[in-house]
């Protein structure tokens, strides 16, 4: 609809993100944007970029530099990213060639319209007998969404929340005809 297209355009202008989507479900639309990759599989290469740690951008280069220094100096933010990456590496280990899981970028700064994030970059090689959907499912649910340890966190949510969350922090993306997958949170 024109209304949905206008909303999507406003989101793209206000906060351009690598993962943007508009899904039409009858009379209901779901519009979203996210900087965070959930999982990407190209051939046998599995890639994820866990995000933890955020600092607001001000537009003033000196204040932004101070915000980045503060972000990189935060033990709390470093610990949170380490936990997310450790969970991610463990998820990959179930469907990857042994020894292929590697952190190839640590605490990288990514800049977006209004914020900076610290991001790790993790890769591995898909083991024989597995495909991109196995990789996608092995990472369910994102630790940044559900908490850790994942099974205990999911059970606690199930025990505590009496109603469904509805549209809440999922993954959106695409599967290519060759089996590659690219999804964002």
PDB file of C-alpha atoms in Angstrom, residues 26-142:
ATOM      1  CA  UNK A  26      -3.414  -9.228   4.012  1.00  0.00           C
ATOM      2  CA  UNK A  27      -4.428  -6.071   5.864  1.00  0.00           C
ATOM      3  CA  UNK A  28      -1.395  -6.209   8.142  1.00  0.00           C
ATOM      4  CA  UNK A  29       2.067  -4.894   7.262  1.00  0.00           C
ATOM      5  CA  UNK A  30       5.324  -5.554   9.060  1.00  0.00           C
ATOM      6  CA  UNK A  31       8.001  -2.932   8.448  1.00  0.00           C
ATOM      7  CA  UNK A  32      11.458  -3.237   9.929  1.00  0.00           C
ATOM      8  CA  UNK A  33      15.082  -2.227   9.747  1.00  0.00           C
ATOM      9  CA  UNK A  34      18.121  -3.616  11.512  1.00  0.00           C
ATOM     10  CA  UNK A  35      21.886  -3.257  11.352  1.00  0.00           C
ATOM     11  CA  UNK A  36      22.411  -6.758  12.751  1.00  0.00           C
ATOM     12  CA  UNK A  37      23.112  -9.756  10.553  1.00  0.00           C
ATOM     13  CA  UNK A  38      21.592 -12.925  11.945  1.00  0.00           C
ATOM     14  CA  UNK A  39      23.338 -15.393   9.656  1.00  0.00           C
ATOM     15  CA  UNK A  40      24.648 -15.437   6.114  1.00  0.00           C
ATOM     16  CA  UNK A  41      25.654 -18.598   4.255  1.00  0.00           C
ATOM     17  CA  UNK A  42      27.320 -18.350   0.846  1.00  0.00           C
ATOM     18  CA  UNK A  43      28.287 -21.761  -0.474  1.00  0.00           C
ATOM     19  CA  UNK A  44      29.965 -23.427   2.502  1.00  0.00           C
ATOM     20  CA  UNK A  45      30.968 -20.153   4.230  1.00  0.00           C
ATOM     21  CA  UNK A  46      28.918 -19.283   7.330  1.00  0.00           C
ATOM     22  CA  UNK A  47      29.146 -15.725   8.601  1.00  0.00           C
ATOM     23  CA  UNK A  48      27.689 -13.879  11.582  1.00  0.00           C
ATOM     24  CA  UNK A  49      28.370 -10.497  13.148  1.00  0.00           C
ATOM     25  CA  UNK A  50      27.218 -10.414  16.796  1.00  0.00           C
ATOM     26  CA  UNK A  51      26.506  -6.905  18.067  1.00  0.00           C
ATOM     27  CA  UNK A  52      26.710  -5.731  21.663  1.00  0.00           C
ATOM     28  CA  UNK A  53      27.618  -2.272  22.839  1.00  0.00           C
ATOM     29  CA  UNK A  54      26.003   0.928  21.656  1.00  0.00           C
ATOM     30  CA  UNK A  55      26.922   4.593  21.797  1.00  0.00           C
ATOM     31  CA  UNK A  56      24.797   7.447  20.483  1.00  0.00           C
ATOM     32  CA  UNK A  57      26.155   9.510  17.584  1.00  0.00           C
ATOM     33  CA  UNK A  58      26.027  13.268  18.064  1.00  0.00           C
ATOM     34  CA  UNK A  59      27.335  14.542  14.723  1.00  0.00           C
ATOM     35  CA  UNK A  60      30.171  16.308  16.542  1.00  0.00           C
ATOM     36  CA  UNK A  61      33.386  14.437  15.608  1.00  0.00           C
ATOM     37  CA  UNK A  62      35.087  15.143  18.957  1.00  0.00           C
ATOM     38  CA  UNK A  63      32.104  14.015  21.054  1.00  0.00           C
ATOM     39  CA  UNK A  64      31.642  10.976  18.795  1.00  0.00           C
ATOM     40  CA  UNK A  65      35.326  10.058  19.242  1.00  0.00           C
ATOM     41  CA  UNK A  66      34.875  10.308  23.026  1.00  0.00           C
ATOM     42  CA  UNK A  67      31.761   8.100  22.810  1.00  0.00           C
ATOM     43  CA  UNK A  68      33.683   5.471  20.811  1.00  0.00           C
ATOM     44  CA  UNK A  69      36.602   5.568  23.280  1.00  0.00           C
ATOM     45  CA  UNK A  70      34.159   5.134  26.148  1.00  0.00           C
ATOM     46  CA  UNK A  71      32.430   2.259  24.350  1.00  0.00           C
ATOM     47  CA  UNK A  72      35.721   0.485  23.637  1.00  0.00           C
ATOM     48  CA  UNK A  73      36.872   1.088  27.222  1.00  0.00           C
ATOM     49  CA  UNK A  74      33.736  -0.407  28.789  1.00  0.00           C
ATOM     50  CA  UNK A  75      34.377  -3.759  30.470  1.00  0.00           C
ATOM     51  CA  UNK A  76      30.601  -4.357  30.624  1.00  0.00           C
ATOM     52  CA  UNK A  77      30.168  -3.858  26.861  1.00  0.00           C
ATOM     53  CA  UNK A  78      33.235  -5.991  26.089  1.00  0.00           C
ATOM     54  CA  UNK A  79      31.950  -8.770  28.349  1.00  0.00           C
ATOM     55  CA  UNK A  80      28.512  -8.713  26.745  1.00  0.00           C
ATOM     56  CA  UNK A  81      29.975  -8.935  23.240  1.00  0.00           C
ATOM     57  CA  UNK A  82      32.299 -11.750  24.339  1.00  0.00           C
ATOM     58  CA  UNK A  83      29.315 -13.690  25.717  1.00  0.00           C
ATOM     59  CA  UNK A  84      27.332 -13.188  22.484  1.00  0.00           C
ATOM     60  CA  UNK A  85      30.295 -14.279  20.381  1.00  0.00           C
ATOM     61  CA  UNK A  86      30.989 -17.325  22.556  1.00  0.00           C
ATOM     62  CA  UNK A  87      27.369 -18.450  22.166  1.00  0.00           C
ATOM     63  CA  UNK A  88      27.593 -17.791  18.415  1.00  0.00           C
ATOM     64  CA  UNK A  89      30.794 -19.857  18.114  1.00  0.00           C
ATOM     65  CA  UNK A  90      29.133 -22.689  20.021  1.00  0.00           C
ATOM     66  CA  UNK A  91      26.102 -22.537  17.680  1.00  0.00           C
ATOM     67  CA  UNK A  92      28.401 -22.756  14.661  1.00  0.00           C
ATOM     68  CA  UNK A  93      30.403 -25.649  16.079  1.00  0.00           C
ATOM     69  CA  UNK A  94      27.366 -27.955  15.763  1.00  0.00           C
ATOM     70  CA  UNK A  95      27.191 -27.603  11.967  1.00  0.00           C
ATOM     71  CA  UNK A  96      30.732 -26.600  10.972  1.00  0.00           C
ATOM     72  CA  UNK A  97      33.906 -28.403   9.969  1.00  0.00           C
ATOM     73  CA  UNK A  98      35.860 -28.949  13.220  1.00  0.00           C
ATOM     74  CA  UNK A  99      38.454 -26.230  13.729  1.00  0.00           C
ATOM     75  CA  UNK A 100      36.917 -23.890  11.139  1.00  0.00           C
ATOM     76  CA  UNK A 101      35.091 -21.547  13.561  1.00  0.00           C
ATOM     77  CA  UNK A 102      37.116 -18.335  13.769  1.00  0.00           C
ATOM     78  CA  UNK A 103      36.639 -14.807  15.067  1.00  0.00           C
ATOM     79  CA  UNK A 104      38.120 -12.790  12.211  1.00  0.00           C
ATOM     80  CA  UNK A 105      37.180  -9.330  13.557  1.00  0.00           C
ATOM     81  CA  UNK A 106      36.986  -8.325  17.222  1.00  0.00           C
ATOM     82  CA  UNK A 107      35.146  -5.289  18.619  1.00  0.00           C
ATOM     83  CA  UNK A 108      34.926  -3.516  15.292  1.00  0.00           C
ATOM     84  CA  UNK A 109      33.107  -0.174  15.298  1.00  0.00           C
ATOM     85  CA  UNK A 110      30.152   0.063  12.912  1.00  0.00           C
ATOM     86  CA  UNK A 111      28.516   3.453  12.333  1.00  0.00           C
ATOM     87  CA  UNK A 112      24.833   3.946  11.646  1.00  0.00           C
ATOM     88  CA  UNK A 113      22.603   7.016  11.349  1.00  0.00           C
ATOM     89  CA  UNK A 114      22.231   7.601  15.083  1.00  0.00           C
ATOM     90  CA  UNK A 115      24.519   5.104  16.824  1.00  0.00           C
ATOM     91  CA  UNK A 116      27.814   3.267  16.928  1.00  0.00           C
ATOM     92  CA  UNK A 117      27.954  -0.481  17.678  1.00  0.00           C
ATOM     93  CA  UNK A 118      30.779  -2.805  18.637  1.00  0.00           C
ATOM     94  CA  UNK A 119      30.674  -5.905  16.464  1.00  0.00           C
ATOM     95  CA  UNK A 120      32.570  -9.174  16.199  1.00  0.00           C
ATOM     96  CA  UNK A 121      32.874 -11.006  12.873  1.00  0.00           C
ATOM     97  CA  UNK A 122      32.708 -14.806  13.061  1.00  0.00           C
ATOM     98  CA  UNK A 123      33.119 -17.279  10.201  1.00  0.00           C
ATOM     99  CA  UNK A 124      33.188 -21.026   9.740  1.00  0.00           C
ATOM    100  CA  UNK A 125      32.881 -23.677   7.057  1.00  0.00           C
ATOM    101  CA  UNK A 126      29.645 -25.667   6.751  1.00  0.00           C
ATOM    102  CA  UNK A 127      30.290 -29.357   7.447  1.00  0.00           C
ATOM    103  CA  UNK A 128      29.287 -32.035   4.909  1.00  0.00           C
ATOM    104  CA  UNK A 129      25.684 -33.138   5.360  1.00  0.00           C
ATOM    105  CA  UNK A 130      24.468 -29.688   6.459  1.00  0.00           C
ATOM    106  CA  UNK A 131      22.937 -26.827   4.464  1.00  0.00           C
ATOM    107  CA  UNK A 132      22.118 -23.159   5.014  1.00  0.00           C
ATOM    108  CA  UNK A 133      18.819 -23.949   6.769  1.00  0.00           C
ATOM    109  CA  UNK A 134      20.709 -26.138   9.260  1.00  0.00           C
ATOM    110  CA  UNK A 135      23.018 -23.182   9.892  1.00  0.00           C
ATOM    111  CA  UNK A 136      20.018 -20.862  10.346  1.00  0.00           C
ATOM    112  CA  UNK A 137      18.295 -23.249  12.753  1.00  0.00           C
ATOM    113  CA  UNK A 138      21.468 -23.958  14.753  1.00  0.00           C
ATOM    114  CA  UNK A 139      21.636 -20.244  15.629  1.00  0.00           C
ATOM    115  CA  UNK A 140      18.010 -19.972  16.758  1.00  0.00           C
ATOM    116  CA  UNK A 141      17.328 -17.973  18.838  1.00  0.00           C
ATOM    117  CA  UNK A 142      19.681 -15.007  18.821  1.00  0.00           C
TER     118      UNK A 142
END
